[in-house]
PDB file of C-alpha atoms in Angstrom:
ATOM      1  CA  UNK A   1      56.735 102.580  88.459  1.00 48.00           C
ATOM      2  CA  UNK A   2      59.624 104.988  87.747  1.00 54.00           C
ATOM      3  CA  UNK A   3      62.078 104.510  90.470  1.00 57.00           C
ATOM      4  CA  UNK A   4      64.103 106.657  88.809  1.00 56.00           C
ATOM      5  CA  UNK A   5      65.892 109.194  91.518  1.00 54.00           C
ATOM      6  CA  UNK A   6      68.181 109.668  94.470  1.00 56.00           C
ATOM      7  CA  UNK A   7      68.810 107.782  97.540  1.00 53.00           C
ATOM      8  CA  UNK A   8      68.301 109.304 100.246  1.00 52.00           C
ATOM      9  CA  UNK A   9      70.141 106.736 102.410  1.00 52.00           C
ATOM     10  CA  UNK A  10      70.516 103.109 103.084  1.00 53.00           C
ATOM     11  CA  UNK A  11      70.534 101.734 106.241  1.00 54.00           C
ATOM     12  CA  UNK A  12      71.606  98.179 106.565  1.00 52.00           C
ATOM     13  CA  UNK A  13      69.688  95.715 109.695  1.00 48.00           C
ATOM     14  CA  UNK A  14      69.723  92.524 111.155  1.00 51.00           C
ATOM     15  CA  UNK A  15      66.563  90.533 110.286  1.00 47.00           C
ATOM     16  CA  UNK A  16      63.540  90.882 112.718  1.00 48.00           C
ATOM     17  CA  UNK A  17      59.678  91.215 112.986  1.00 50.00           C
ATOM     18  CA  UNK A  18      59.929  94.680 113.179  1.00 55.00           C
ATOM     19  CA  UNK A  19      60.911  94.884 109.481  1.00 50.00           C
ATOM     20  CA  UNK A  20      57.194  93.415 108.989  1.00 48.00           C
ATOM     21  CA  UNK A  21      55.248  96.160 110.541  1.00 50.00           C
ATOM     22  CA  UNK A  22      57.023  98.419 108.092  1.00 53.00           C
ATOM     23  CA  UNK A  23      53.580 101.027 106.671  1.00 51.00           C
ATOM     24  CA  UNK A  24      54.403 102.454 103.136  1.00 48.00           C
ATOM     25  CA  UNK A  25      51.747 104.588 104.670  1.00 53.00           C
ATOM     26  CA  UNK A  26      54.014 107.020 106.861  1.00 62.00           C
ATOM     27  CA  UNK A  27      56.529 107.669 103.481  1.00 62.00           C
ATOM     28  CA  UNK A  28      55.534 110.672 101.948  1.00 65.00           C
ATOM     29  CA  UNK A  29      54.228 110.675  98.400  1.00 66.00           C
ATOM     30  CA  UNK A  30      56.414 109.965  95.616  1.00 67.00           C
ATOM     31  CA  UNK A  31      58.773 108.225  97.798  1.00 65.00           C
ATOM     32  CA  UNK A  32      59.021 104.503  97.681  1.00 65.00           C
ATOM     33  CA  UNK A  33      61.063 102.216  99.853  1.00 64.00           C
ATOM     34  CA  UNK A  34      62.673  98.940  98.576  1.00 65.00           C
ATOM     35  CA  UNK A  35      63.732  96.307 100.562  1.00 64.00           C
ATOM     36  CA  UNK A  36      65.533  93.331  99.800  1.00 66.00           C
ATOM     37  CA  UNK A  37      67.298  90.426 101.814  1.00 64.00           C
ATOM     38  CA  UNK A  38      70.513  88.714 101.354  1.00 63.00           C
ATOM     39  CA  UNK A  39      70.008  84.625 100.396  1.00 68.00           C
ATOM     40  CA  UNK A  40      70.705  83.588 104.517  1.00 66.00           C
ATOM     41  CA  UNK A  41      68.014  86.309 105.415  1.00 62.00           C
ATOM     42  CA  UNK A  42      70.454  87.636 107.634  1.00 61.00           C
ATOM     43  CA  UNK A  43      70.303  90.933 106.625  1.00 60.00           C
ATOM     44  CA  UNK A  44      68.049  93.431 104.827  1.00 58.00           C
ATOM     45  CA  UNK A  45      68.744  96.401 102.728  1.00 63.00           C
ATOM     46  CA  UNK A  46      66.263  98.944 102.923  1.00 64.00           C
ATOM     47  CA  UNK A  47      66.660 101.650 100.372  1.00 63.00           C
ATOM     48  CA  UNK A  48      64.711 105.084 100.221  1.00 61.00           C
ATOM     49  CA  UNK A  49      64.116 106.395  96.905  1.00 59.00           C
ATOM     50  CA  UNK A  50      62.723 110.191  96.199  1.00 56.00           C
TER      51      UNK A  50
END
């Protein structure tokens, strides 16, 4: 997959269930979402890419 692109914005939150209900479904297509978690699983980055 080419993630190749610009980010639309990053948004930085605490850890919670919520993250888990997150649908790929509702992004529009050719956008992807990556998410990744700092080594405490504190926090989460989730980053927007179109």
């Amino acid at each position: 997959m080419d993630v190749s692109g610009r980010i639309i914005f990053q948004t930085e939150i605490k850890n919670d269930r919520r993250l888990n209900q997150f649908s790929l479904q509702k992004l529009p297509k050719g956008v992807y979402t990556l998410i990744s978690k700092s080594e405490n699983e504190f926090f989460f980055n989730k980053i927007v890419i179109q």
